Coordinates of C-alpha atoms and ligand atoms in Angstrom, one line a residue:
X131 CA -140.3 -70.7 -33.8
X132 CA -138.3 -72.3 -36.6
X133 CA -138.1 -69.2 -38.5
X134 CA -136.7 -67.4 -35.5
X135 CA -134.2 -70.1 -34.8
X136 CA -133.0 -69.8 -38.4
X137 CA -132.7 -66.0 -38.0
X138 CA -130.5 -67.0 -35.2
X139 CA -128.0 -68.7 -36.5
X140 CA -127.2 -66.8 -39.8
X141 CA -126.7 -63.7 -36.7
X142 CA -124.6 -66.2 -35.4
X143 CA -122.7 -66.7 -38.5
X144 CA -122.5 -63.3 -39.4
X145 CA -121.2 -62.7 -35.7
X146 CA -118.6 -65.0 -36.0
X147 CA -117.7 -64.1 -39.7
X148 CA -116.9 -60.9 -38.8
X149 CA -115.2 -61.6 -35.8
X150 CA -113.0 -64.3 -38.0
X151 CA -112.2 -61.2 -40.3
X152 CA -111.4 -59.5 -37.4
X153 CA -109.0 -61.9 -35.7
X154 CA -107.4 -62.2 -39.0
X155 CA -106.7 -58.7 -39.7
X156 CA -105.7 -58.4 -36.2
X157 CA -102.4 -61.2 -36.8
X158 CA -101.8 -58.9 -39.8
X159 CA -99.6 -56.3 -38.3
X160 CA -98.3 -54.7 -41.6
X161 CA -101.6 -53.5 -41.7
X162 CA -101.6 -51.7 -38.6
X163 CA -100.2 -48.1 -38.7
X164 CA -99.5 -45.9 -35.9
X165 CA -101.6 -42.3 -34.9
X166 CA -98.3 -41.1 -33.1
X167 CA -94.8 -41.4 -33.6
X168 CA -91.7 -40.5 -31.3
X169 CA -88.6 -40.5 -32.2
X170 CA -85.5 -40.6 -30.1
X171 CA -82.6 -39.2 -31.4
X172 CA -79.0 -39.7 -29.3
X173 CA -76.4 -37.2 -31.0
X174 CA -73.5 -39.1 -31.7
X175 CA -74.9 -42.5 -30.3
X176 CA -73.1 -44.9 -32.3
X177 CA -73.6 -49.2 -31.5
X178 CA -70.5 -48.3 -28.9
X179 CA -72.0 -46.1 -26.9
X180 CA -74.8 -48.6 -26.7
X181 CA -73.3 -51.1 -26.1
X182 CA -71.0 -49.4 -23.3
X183 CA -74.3 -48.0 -21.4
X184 CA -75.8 -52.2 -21.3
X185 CA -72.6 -52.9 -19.8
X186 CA -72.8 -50.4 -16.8
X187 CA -76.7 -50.8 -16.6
X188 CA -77.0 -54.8 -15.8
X189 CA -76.6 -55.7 -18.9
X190 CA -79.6 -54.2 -20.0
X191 CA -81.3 -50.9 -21.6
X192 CA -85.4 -50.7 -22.7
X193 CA -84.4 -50.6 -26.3
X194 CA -83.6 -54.4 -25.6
X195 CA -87.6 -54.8 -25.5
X196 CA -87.9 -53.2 -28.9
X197 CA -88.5 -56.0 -31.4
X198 CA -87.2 -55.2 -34.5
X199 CA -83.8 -53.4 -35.4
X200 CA -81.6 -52.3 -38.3
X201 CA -79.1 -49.7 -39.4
X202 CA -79.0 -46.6 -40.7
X203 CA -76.4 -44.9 -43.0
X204 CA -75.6 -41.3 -42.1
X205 CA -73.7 -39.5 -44.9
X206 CA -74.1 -35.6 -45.8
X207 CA -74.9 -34.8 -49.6
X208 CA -71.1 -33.2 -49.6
X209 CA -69.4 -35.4 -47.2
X210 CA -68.9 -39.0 -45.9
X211 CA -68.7 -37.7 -42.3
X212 CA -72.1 -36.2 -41.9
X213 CA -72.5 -33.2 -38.6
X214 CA -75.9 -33.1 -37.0
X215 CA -77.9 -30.1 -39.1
X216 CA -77.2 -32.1 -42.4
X217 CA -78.5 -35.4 -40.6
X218 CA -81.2 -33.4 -38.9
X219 CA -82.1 -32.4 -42.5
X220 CA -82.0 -36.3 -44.1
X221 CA -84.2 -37.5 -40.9
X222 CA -86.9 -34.3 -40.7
X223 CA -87.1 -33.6 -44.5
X224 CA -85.9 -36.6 -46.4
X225 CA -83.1 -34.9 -48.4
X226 CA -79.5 -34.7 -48.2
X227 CA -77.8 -31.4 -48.1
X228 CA -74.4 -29.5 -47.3
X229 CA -72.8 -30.3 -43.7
X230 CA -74.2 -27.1 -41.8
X231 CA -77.9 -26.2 -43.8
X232 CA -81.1 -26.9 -41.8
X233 CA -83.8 -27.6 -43.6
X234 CA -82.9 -26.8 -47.1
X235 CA -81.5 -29.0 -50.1
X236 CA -77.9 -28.3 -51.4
X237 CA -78.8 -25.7 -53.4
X238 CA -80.5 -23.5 -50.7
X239 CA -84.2 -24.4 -51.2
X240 CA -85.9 -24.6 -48.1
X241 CA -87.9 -28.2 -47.8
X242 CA -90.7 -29.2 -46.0
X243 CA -90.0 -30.9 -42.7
X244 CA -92.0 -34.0 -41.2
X245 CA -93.0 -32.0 -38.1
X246 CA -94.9 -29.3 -40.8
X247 CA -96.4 -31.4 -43.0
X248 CA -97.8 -33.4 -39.8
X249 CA -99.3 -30.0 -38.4
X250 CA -100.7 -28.9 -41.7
X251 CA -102.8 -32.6 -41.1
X252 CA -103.9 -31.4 -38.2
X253 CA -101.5 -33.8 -36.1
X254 CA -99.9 -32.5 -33.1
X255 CA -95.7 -31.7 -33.3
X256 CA -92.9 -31.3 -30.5
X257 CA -89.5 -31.4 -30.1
X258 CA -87.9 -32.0 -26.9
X259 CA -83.6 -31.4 -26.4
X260 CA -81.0 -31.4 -23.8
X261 CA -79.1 -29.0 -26.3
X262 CA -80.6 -25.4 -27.1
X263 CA -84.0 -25.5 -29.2
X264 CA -82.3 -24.1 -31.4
X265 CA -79.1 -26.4 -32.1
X266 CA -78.9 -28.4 -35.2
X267 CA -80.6 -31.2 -34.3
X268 CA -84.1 -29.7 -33.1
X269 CA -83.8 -27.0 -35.4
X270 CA -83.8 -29.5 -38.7
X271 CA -87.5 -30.0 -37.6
X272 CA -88.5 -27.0 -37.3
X273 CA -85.8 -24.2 -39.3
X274 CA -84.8 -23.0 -42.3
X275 CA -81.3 -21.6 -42.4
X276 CA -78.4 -21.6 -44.5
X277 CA -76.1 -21.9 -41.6
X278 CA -76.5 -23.8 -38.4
X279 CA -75.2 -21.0 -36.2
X280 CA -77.3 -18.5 -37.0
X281 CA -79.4 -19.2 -33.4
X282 CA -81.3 -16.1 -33.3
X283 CA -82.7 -16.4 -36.6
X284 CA -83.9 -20.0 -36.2
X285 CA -85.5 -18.9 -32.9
X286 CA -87.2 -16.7 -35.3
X287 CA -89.0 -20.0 -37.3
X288 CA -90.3 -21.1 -34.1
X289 CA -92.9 -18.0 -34.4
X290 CA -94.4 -20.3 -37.8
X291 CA -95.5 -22.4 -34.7
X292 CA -94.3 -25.6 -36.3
X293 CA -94.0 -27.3 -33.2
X294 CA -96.9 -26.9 -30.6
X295 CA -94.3 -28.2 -27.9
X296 CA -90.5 -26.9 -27.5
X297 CA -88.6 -28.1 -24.9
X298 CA -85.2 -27.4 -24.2
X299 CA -82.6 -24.9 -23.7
X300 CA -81.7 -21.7 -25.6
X301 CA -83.7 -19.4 -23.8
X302 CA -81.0 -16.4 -24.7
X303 CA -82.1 -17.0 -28.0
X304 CA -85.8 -16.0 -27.6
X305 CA -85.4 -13.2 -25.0
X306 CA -81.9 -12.2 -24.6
X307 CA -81.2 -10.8 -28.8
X308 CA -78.9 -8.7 -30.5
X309 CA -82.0 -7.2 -31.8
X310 CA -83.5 -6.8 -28.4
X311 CA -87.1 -8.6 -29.2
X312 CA -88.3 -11.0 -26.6
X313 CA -89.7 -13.6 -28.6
X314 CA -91.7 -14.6 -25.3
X315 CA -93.7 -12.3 -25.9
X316 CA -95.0 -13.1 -29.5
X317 CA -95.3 -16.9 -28.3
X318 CA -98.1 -15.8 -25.5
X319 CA -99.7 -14.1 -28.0
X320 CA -99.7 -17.2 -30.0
X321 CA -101.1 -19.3 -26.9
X322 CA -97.8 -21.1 -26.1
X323 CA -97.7 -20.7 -22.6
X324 CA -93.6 -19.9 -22.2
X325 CA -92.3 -21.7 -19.4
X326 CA -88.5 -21.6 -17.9
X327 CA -88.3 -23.8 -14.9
X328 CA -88.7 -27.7 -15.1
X329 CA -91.4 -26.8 -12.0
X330 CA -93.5 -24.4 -14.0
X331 CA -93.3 -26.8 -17.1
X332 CA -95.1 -29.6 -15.1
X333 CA -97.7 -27.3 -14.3
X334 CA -98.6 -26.1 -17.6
X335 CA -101.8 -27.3 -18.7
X336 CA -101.4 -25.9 -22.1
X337 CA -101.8 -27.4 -25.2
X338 CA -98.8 -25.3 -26.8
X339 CA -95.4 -25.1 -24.6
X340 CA -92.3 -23.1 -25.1
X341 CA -89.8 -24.8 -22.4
X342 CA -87.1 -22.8 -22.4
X343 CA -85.2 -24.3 -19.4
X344 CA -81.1 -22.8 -19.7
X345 CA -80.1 -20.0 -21.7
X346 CA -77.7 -21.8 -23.9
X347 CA -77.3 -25.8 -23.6
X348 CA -79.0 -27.3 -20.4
X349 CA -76.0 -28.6 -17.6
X350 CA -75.1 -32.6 -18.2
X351 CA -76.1 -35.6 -17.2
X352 CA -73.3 -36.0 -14.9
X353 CA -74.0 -32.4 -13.1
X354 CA -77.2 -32.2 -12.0
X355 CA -79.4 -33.1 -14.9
X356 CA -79.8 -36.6 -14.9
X357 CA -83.4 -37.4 -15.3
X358 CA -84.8 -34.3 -16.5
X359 CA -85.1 -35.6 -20.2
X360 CA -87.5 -37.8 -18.7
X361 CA -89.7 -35.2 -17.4
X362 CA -89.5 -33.4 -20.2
X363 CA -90.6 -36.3 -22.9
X364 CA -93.5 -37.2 -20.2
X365 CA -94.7 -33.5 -20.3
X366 CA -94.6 -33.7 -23.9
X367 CA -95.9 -36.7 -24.8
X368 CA -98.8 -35.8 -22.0
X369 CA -99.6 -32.8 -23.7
X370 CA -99.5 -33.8 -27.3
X371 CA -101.7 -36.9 -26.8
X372 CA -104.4 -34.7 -26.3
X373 CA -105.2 -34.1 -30.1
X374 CA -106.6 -37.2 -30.8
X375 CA -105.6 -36.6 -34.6
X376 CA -102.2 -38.2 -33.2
X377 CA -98.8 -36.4 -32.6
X378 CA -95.4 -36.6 -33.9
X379 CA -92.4 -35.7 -31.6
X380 CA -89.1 -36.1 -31.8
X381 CA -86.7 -36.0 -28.4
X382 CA -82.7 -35.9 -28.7
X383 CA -80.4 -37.1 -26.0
X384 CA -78.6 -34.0 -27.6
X385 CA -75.2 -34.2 -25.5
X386 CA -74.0 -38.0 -26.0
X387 CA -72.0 -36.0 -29.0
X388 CA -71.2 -33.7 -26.5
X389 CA -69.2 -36.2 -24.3
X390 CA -68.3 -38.3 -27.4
X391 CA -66.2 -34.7 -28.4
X392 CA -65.2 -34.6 -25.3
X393 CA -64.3 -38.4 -25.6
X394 CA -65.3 -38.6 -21.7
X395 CA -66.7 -42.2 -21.7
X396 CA -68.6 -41.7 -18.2
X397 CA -70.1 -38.2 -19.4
X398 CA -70.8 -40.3 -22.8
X399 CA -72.5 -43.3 -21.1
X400 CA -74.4 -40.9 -18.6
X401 CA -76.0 -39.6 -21.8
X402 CA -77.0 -43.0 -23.1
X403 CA -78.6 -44.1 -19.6
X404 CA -80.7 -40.5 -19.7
X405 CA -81.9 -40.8 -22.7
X406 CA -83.2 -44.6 -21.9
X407 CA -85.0 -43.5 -19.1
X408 CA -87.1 -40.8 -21.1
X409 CA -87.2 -43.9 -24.3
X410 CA -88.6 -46.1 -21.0
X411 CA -91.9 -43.7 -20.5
X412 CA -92.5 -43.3 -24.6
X413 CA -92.7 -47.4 -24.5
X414 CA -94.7 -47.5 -21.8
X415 CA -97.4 -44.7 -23.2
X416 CA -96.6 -47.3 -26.5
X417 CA -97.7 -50.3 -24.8
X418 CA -101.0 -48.4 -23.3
X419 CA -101.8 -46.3 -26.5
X420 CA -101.2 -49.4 -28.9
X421 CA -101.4 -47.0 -31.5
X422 CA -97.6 -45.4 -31.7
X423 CA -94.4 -46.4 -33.2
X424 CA -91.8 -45.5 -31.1
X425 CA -87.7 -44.8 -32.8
X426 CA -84.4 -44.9 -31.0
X427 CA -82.0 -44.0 -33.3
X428 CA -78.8 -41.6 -33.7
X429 CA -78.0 -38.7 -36.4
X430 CA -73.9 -39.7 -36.6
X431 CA -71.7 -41.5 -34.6
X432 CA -69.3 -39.6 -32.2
X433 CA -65.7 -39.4 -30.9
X434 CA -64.9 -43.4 -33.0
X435 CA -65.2 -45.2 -29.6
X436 CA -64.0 -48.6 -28.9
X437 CA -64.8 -50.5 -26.2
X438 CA -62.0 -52.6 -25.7
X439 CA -62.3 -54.0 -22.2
X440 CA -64.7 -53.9 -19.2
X441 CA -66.7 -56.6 -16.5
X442 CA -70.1 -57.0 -16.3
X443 CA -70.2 -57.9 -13.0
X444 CA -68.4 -54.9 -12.0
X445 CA -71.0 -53.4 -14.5
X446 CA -67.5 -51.3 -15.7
X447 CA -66.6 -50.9 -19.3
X448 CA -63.0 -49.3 -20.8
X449 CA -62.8 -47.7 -24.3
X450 CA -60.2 -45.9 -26.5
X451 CA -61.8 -42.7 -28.8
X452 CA -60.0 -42.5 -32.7
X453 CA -61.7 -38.9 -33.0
X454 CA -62.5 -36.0 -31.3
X455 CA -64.9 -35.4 -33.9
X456 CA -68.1 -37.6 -35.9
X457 CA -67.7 -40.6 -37.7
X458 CA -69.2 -42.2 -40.3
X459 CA -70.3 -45.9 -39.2
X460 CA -73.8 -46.5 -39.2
X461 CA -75.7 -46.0 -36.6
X462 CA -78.3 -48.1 -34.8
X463 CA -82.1 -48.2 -35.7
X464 CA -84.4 -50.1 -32.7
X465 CA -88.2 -49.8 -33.4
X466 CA -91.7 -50.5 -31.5
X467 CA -94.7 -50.7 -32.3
X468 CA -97.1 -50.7 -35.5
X469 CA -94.9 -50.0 -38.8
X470 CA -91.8 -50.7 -36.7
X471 CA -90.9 -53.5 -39.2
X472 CA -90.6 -50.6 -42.1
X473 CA -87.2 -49.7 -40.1
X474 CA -85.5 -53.0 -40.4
X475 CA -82.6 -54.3 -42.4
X476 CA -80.3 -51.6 -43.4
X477 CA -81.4 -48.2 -44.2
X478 CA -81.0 -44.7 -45.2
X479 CA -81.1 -41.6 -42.9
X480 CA -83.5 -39.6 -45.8
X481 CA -86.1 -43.1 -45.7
X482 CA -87.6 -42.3 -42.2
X483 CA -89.3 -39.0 -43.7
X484 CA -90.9 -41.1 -46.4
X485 CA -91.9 -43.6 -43.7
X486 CA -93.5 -41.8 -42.0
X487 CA -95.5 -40.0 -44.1
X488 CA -96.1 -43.2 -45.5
X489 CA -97.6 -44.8 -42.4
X490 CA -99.7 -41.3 -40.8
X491 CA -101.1 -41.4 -44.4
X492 CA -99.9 -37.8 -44.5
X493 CA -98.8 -35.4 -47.4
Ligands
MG251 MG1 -77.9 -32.4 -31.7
ZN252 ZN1 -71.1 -33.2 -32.8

């Protein structure tokens, strides 16, 4: 009887032990990493445009639950003012290059992107845009090219199957070419199943998607696609979260630069508030999955906008544009979830590639 009492309590005080080990690694949270990540990217979503889409929104936008924020410097390797394949590069590959490459250092060398060293670990990879696939932005994740323009060439890279999920526009790319392939066709045969309407998209069971939902850019915000990014990062994020070796994916509100250009403030903060609705359902699959860092971030600032006047109770905002074109303030960095303090203070657009490698312990 004794004997078993004493065998008791040192269970006891091994159970409780490990359960104080426990607790105490649990309060620890730089020692937490995340399986997934996703990344939001807003084109040309400088602390402005922010700032102007809180105004009109109650004062308010998800990113406000985020805890931890910082800064991010956005210059080229040839240029102060930075345009989106360059940035692309910095953020996907970690290295500067000349404004208009994708994927490649200056001097031409193609570099490995985030979204293809994550695959070759046997993560799950997707991009998601409201531009073409195959515009700078997405295309720094997935490309190799010389010259940002060169559409029907990047749709080529898409073949390496880099991504398991593409959503976006640029279906002319893939089936309408000057060389007359229809790259749909060599993506079935891969087992993406190649989707053009946002209905057939949500039915796809698939574990690889080509979306190809416009034949260039998909229609704004303001004209009848408000809403749609969201469906599109739910799709995603539903479909990558199957591998259980954890996912990377990176969504762009692509056209907040698009209105920035077009220094049309609604257009602008339309983008902003689209975007935030597709960052709302990657916090929420954060807050269930507890295991994925979530980014909102921006490749350059866009159109210099000031906001220089407005009322909150009339949720209206005024602003003046310096520039039809990008700008070179830093841009804002709001992160949630495990390694979300690694993106804190002020930092450069090349350091998210090694953080991220970094926390999926990948190489
Ligand atoms: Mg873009
Ligand atoms: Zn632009």
């Amino acid at each position: 009887m004794r004997k078993k009492i004493l065998m008791l309590s040192v269970f006891l005080m091994i159970i409780v032990f490990i359960n104080g080990v426990y607790v105490y690694a649990g309060e620890v949270s730089s020692n937490k990493r995340p399986v997934n990540i996703i990344l939001f990217i807003g084109d040309g979503m400088g602390p402005a445009q922010v700032s102007a889409a809180i105004a009109v929104n109650d004062n308010t936008l998800v990113v406000e639950k985020f805890k931890y924020a910082g800064y991010c410097k956005t210059s080229s390797y040839d240029r102060y003012v930075t345009d989106s394949a360059a940035a692309a590069t910095a953020i996907a590959c970690g290295v500067k290059t000349r404004n208009g490459m994708i994927g490649m250092g200056p001097d031409s060398t193609a570099v490995m992107s985030i979204l293809e060293i994550a695959k070759k670990n046997g993560l799950a990879t997707g991009v998601v845009s409201t531009s073409a696939v195959t515009h700078a932005t997405p295309a720094g994740f997935v490309s190799h090219n010389s010259g940002r323009g060169n559409y029907e060439d990047i749709a080529l890279d898409f073949l390496k199957g880099t991504a398991d999920v593409f959503i976006g526009g640029g279906s002319n790319h893939f089936v309408k070419r000057k060389d007359g392939k229809d790259l749909s066709a060599d993506l079935k045969k891969m087992g993406y199943d190649v989707v053009f309407t946002l209905e057939d998209l949500m039915k796809s069971n698939s574990m690889k998607i080509a979306g190809l939902l416009d034949n260039e850019h998909m229609a704004k915000s303001t004209e009848g696609r408000f809403g749609m990014l969201e469906a599109m990062t739910m799709k995603a994020i539903e479909t990558l979260s199957k591998n259980k070796k954890g996912f990377i994916l990176m969504v762009e509100g692509s056209q907040i630069d698009f209105a920035g250009h077009d220094n049309n403030l609604n257009w602008n903060i339309s983008e902003v508030l689209d975007m935030d609705r597709a960052v709302a359902k990657a916090y929420e699959f954060a807050e269930k999955s507890g295991n994925t860092l979530v980014i909102v971030t921006a490749d350059h600032e866009t159109g210099g906008l000031a906001l220089t006047g407005g009322d909150l109770k009339q949720k209206s905002v005024s602003g003046v544009y310096a520039s039809t074109g990008h700008t070179a303030v830093m841009v804002p960095v709001f992160s949630h979830g495990p390694g979300a303090e690694k993106f804190t203070g002020i930092i450069d657009n090349t350091d998210f590639f090694s953080k991220f490698k970094e926390l999926l312990r990948i190489k």
